[in-house]
PDB file of C-alpha atoms in Angstrom:
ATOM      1  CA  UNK A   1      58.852   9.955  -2.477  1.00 83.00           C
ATOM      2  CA  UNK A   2      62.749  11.005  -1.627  1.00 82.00           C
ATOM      3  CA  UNK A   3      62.831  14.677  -1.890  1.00 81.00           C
ATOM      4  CA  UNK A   4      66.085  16.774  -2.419  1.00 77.00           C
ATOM      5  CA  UNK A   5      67.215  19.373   0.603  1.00 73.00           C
ATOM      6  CA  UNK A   6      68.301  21.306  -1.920  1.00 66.00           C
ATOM      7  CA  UNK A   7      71.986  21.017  -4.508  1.00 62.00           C
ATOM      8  CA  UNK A   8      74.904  21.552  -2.292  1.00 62.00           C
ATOM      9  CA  UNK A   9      73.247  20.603   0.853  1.00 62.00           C
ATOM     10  CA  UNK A  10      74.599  17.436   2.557  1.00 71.00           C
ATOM     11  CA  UNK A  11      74.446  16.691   6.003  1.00 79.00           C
ATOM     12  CA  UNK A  12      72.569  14.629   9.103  1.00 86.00           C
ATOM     13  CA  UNK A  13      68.998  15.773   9.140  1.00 90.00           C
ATOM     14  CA  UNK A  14      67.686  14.939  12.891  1.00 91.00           C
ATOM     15  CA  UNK A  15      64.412  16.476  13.276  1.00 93.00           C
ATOM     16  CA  UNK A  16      61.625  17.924  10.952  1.00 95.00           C
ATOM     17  CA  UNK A  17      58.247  19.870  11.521  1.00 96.00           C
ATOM     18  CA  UNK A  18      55.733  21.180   9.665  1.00 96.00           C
ATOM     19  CA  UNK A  19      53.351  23.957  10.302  1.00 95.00           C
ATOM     20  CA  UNK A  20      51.356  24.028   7.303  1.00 94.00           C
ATOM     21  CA  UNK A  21      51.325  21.920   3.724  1.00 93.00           C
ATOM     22  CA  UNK A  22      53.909  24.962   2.541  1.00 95.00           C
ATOM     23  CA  UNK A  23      56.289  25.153   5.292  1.00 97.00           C
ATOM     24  CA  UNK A  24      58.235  22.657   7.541  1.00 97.00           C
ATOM     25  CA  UNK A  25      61.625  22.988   8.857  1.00 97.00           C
ATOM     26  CA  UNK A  26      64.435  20.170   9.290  1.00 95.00           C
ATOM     27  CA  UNK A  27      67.304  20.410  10.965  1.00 94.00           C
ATOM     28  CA  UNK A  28      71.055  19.104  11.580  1.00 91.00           C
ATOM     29  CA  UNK A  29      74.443  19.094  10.866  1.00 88.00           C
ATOM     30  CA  UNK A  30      76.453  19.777   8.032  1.00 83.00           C
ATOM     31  CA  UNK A  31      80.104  20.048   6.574  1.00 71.00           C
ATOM     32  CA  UNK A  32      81.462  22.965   5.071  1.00 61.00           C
ATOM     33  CA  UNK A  33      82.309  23.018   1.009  1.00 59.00           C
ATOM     34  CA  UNK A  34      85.961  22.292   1.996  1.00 58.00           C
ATOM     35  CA  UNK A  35      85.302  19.921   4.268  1.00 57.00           C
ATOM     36  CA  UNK A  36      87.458  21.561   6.985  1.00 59.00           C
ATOM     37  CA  UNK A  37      84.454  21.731   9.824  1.00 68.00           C
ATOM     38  CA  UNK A  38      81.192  21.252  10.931  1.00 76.00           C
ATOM     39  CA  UNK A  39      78.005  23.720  10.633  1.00 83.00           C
ATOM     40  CA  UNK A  40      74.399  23.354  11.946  1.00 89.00           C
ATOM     41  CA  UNK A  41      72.190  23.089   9.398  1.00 90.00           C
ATOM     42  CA  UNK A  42      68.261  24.368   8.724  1.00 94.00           C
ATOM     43  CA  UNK A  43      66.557  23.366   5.656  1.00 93.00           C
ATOM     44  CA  UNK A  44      62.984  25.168   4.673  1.00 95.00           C
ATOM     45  CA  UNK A  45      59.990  23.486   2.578  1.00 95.00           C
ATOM     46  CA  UNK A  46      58.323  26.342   1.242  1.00 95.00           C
ATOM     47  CA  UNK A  47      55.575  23.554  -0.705  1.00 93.00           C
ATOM     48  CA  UNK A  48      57.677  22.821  -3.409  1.00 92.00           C
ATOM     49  CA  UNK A  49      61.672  22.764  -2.812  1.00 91.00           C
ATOM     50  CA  UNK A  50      63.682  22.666   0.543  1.00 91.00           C
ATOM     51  CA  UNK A  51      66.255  25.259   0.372  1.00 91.00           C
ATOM     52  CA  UNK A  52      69.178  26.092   3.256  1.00 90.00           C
ATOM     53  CA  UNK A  53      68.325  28.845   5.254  1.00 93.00           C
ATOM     54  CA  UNK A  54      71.124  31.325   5.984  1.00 92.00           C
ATOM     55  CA  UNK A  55      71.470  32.205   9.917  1.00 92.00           C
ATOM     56  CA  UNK A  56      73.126  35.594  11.456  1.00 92.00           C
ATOM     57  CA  UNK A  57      76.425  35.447  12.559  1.00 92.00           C
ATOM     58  CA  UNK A  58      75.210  36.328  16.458  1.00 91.00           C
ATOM     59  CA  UNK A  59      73.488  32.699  15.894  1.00 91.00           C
ATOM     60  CA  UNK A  60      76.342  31.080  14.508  1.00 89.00           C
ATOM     61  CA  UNK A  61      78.218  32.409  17.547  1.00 90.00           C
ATOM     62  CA  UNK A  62      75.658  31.722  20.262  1.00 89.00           C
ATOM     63  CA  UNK A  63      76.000  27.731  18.672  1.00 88.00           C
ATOM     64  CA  UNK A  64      79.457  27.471  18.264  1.00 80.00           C
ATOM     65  CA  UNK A  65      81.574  25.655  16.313  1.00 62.00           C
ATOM     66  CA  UNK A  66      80.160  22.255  14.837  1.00 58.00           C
ATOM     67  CA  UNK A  67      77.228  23.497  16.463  1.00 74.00           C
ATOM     68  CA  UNK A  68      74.508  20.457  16.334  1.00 85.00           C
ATOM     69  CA  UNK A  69      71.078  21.230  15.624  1.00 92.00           C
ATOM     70  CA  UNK A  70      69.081  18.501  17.225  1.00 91.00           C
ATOM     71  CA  UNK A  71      65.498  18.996  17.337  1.00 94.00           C
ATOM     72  CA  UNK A  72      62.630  21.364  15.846  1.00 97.00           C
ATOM     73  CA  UNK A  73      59.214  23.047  16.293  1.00 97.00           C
ATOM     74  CA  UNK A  74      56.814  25.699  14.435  1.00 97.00           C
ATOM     75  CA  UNK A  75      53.686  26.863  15.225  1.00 96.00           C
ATOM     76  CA  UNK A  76      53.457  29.131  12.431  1.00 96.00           C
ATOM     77  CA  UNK A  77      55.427  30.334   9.693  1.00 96.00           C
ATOM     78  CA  UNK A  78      56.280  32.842  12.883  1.00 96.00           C
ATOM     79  CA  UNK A  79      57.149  30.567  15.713  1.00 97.00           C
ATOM     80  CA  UNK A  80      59.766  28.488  14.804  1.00 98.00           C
ATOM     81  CA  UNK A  81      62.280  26.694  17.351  1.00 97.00           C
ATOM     82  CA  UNK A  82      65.322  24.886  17.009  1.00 96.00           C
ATOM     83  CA  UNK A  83      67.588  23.504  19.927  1.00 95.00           C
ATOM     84  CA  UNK A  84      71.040  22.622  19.617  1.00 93.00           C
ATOM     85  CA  UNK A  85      72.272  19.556  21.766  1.00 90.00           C
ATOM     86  CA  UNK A  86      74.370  22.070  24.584  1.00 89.00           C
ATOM     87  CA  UNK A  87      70.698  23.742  25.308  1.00 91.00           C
ATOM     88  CA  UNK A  88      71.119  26.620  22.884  1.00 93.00           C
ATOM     89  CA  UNK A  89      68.150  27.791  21.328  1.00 95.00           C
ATOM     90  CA  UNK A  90      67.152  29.534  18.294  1.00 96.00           C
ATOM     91  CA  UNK A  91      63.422  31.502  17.662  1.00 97.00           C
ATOM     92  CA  UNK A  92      62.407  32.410  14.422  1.00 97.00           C
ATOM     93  CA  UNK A  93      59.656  35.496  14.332  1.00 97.00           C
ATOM     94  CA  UNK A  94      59.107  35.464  10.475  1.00 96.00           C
ATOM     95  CA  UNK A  95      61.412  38.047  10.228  1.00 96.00           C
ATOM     96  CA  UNK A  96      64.930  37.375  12.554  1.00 96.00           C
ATOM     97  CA  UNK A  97      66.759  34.860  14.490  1.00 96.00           C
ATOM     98  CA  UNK A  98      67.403  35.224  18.103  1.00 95.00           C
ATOM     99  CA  UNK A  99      68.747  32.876  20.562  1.00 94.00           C
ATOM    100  CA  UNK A 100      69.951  32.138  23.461  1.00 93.00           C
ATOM    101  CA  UNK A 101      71.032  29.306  26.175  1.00 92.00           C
ATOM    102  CA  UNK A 102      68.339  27.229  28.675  1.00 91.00           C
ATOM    103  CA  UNK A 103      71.433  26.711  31.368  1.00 83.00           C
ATOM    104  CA  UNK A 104      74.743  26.987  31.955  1.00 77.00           C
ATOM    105  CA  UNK A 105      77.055  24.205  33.028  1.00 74.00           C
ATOM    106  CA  UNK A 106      77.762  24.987  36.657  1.00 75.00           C
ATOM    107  CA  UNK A 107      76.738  22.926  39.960  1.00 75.00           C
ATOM    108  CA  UNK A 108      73.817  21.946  38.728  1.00 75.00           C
ATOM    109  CA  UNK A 109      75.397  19.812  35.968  1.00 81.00           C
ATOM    110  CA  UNK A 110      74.787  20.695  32.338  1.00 88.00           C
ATOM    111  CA  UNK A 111      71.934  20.415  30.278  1.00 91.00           C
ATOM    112  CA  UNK A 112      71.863  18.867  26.756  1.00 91.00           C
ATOM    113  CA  UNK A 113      68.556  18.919  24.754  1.00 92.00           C
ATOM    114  CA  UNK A 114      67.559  16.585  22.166  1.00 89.00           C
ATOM    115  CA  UNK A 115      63.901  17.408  21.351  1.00 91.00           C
ATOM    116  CA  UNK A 116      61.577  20.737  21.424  1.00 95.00           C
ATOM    117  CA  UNK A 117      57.730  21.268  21.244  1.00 97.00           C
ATOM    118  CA  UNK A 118      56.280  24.659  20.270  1.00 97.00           C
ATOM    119  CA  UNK A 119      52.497  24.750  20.818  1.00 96.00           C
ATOM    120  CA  UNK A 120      52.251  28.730  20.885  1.00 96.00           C
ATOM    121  CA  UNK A 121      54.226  31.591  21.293  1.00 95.00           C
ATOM    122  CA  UNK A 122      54.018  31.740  24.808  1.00 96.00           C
ATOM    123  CA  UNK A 123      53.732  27.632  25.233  1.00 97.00           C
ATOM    124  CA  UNK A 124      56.847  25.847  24.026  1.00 97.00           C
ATOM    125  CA  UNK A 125      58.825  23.082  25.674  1.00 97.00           C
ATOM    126  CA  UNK A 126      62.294  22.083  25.518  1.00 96.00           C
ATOM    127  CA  UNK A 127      63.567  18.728  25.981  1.00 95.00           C
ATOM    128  CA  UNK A 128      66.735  16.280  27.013  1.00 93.00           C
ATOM    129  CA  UNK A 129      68.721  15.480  30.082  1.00 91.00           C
ATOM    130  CA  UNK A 130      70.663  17.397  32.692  1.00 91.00           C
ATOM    131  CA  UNK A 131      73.867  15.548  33.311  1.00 89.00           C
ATOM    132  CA  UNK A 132      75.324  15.804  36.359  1.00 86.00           C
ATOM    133  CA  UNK A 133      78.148  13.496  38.607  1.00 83.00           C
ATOM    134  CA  UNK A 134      75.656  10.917  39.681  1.00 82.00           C
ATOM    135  CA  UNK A 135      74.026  10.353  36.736  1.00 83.00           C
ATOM    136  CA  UNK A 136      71.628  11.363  33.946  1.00 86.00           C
ATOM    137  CA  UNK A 137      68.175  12.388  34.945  1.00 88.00           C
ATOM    138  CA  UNK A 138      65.505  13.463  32.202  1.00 90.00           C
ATOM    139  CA  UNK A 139      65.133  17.189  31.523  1.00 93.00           C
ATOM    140  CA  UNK A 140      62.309  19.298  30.893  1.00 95.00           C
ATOM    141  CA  UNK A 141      62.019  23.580  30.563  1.00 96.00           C
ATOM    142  CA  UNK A 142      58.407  25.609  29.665  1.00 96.00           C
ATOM    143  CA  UNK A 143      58.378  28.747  27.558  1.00 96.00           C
ATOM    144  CA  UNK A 144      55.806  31.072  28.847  1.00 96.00           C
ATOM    145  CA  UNK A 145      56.292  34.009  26.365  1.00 95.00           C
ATOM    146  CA  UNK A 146      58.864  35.622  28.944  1.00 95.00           C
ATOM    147  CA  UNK A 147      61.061  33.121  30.385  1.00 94.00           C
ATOM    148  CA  UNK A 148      62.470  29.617  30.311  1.00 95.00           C
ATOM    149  CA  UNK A 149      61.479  27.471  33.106  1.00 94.00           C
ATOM    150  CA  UNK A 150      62.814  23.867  34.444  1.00 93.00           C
ATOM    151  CA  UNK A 151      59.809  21.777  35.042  1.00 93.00           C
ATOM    152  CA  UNK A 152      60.315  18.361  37.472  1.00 91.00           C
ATOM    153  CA  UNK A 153      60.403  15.338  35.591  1.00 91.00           C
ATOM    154  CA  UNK A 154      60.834  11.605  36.702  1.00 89.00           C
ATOM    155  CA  UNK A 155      63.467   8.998  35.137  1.00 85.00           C
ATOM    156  CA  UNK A 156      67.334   8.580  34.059  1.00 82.00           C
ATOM    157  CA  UNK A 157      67.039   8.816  30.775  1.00 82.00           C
ATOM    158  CA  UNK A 158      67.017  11.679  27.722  1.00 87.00           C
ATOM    159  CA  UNK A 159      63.698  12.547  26.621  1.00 91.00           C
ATOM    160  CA  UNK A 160      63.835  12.105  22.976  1.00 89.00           C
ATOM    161  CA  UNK A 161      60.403  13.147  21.412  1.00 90.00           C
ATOM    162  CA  UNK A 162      57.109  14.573  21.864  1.00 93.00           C
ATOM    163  CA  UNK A 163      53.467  14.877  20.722  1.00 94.00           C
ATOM    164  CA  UNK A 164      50.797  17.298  21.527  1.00 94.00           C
ATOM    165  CA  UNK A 165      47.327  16.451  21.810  1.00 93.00           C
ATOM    166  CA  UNK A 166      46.230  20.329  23.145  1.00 92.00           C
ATOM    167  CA  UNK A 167      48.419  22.920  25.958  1.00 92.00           C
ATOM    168  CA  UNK A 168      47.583  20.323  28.618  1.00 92.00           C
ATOM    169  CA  UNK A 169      47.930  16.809  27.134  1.00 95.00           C
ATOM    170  CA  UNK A 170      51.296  16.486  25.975  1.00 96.00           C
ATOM    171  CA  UNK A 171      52.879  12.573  25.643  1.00 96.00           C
ATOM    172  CA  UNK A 172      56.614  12.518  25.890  1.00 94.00           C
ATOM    173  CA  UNK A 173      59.398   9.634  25.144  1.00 92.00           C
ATOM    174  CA  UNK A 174      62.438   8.752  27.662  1.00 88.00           C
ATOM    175  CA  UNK A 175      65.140   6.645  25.629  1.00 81.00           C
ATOM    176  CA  UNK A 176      67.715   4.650  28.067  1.00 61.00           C
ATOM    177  CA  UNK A 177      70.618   6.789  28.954  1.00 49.00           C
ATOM    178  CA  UNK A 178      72.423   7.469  26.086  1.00 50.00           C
ATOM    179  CA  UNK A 179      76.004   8.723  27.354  1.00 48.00           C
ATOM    180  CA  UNK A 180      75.703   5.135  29.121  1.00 49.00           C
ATOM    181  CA  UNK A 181      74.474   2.941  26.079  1.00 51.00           C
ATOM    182  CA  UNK A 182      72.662  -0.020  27.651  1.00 49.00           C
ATOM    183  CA  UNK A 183      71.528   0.998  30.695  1.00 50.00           C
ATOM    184  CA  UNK A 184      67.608   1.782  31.127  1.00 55.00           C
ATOM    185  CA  UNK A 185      64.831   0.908  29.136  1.00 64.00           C
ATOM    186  CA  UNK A 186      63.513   4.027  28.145  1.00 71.00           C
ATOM    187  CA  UNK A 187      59.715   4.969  29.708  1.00 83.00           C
ATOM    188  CA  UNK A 188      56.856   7.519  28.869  1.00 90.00           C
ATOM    189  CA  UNK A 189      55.384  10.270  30.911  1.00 93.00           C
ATOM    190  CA  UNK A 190      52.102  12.296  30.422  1.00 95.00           C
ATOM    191  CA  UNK A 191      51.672  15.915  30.991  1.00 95.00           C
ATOM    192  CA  UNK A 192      48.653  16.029  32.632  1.00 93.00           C
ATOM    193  CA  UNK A 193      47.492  18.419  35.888  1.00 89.00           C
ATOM    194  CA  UNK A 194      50.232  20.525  35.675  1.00 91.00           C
ATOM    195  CA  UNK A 195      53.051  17.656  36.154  1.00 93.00           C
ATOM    196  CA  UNK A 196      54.711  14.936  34.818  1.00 94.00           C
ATOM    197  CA  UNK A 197      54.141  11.477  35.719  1.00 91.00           C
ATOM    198  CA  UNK A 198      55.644   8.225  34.196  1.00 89.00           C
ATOM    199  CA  UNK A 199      52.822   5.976  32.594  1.00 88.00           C
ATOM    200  CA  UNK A 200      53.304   2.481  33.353  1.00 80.00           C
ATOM    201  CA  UNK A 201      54.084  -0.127  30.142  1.00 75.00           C
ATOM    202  CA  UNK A 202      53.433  -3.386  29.410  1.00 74.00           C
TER     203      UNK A 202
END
């Protein structure tokens, strides 16, 4: 069945979740009713109709402009998280938005994110690549309920989606390096013992 996001609403839809048979939450990209620029977009099922949900201008800002939403995650109707490509990330408490950034460009090279996994409120994961001058290498940061932290991770590649089985079995997908289209050939990795190791395939 093709189901409406809602009149008025066009735009790239990258990522959905859904928390219960009443609520899921996409995300993407949209233009503005003149056409004049681009706007992240976050579209809510509530078991019947999607409809565009309106975020607070400190979000908008925190974003930026053409801002592009590129992967999503509830737990609940109150733990809802949504990562823009430049590592900026939005939380959703039922209520309000906050957000905030995983890392800054600097030395370290800069971090893009193109998938998130929220498990609980103090066990969500962010993922993607940190770019630096000698290459891509895959990206991972844990949300303990206080902080953001980057978590070791093997391969050259951006992580590009997730699965959960519980906290400590998580499955996660490296694509080949896609600021460098053709090179790689993209590779799993298991969290399992507290780390990340690649899993051998066929």
């Amino acid at each position: 069945t093709i189901v409406s996001t809602g009149p008025g609403t066009e735009g790239l839809l990258l990522d959905v979740s859904s928390d219960a048979p009443g609520d899921a939450w996409a995300v993407g990209l949209t233009s503005l009713a003149n056409g004049s620029s681009l706007s992240p977009l976050i579209t809510r099922w509530n078991g019947t109709a999607w409809s565009e949900v309106t975020l607070p201008a400190s979000a908008l800002a925190k974003l930026g402009q053409g801002g592009l939403l590129s992967g999503v995650s509830a737990a609940s109707p109150k733990n809802v998280w949504a990562f823009a490509e430049t590592g900026v990330w939005l939380h959703y408490d039922g209520a309000t938005w906050t957000s905030g950034q995983l890392a800054k460009p600097g030395p370290a090279g800069q971090v893009l994110t193109s998938a998130t996994l929220a498990l609980s409120k103090s066990d969500v994961w962010a993922f993607g690549a940190r770019v630096r001058s000698t290459g891509i290498h895959a990206y991972a940061a844990h949300f303990d309920g206080v902080k953001w932290t980057a978590t070791s991770v093997p391969g050259t590649g951006f992580i590009v989606g997730s699965s959960a089985v519980r906290a400590g079995d998580i499955w996660a997908v490296e694509g080949s390096a896609l600021l460098e289209p053709g090179t790689g050939r993209g590779a799993l990795i298991h969290w399992s013992g507290g780390r990340w190791p690649s899993v051998s395939l066929p």
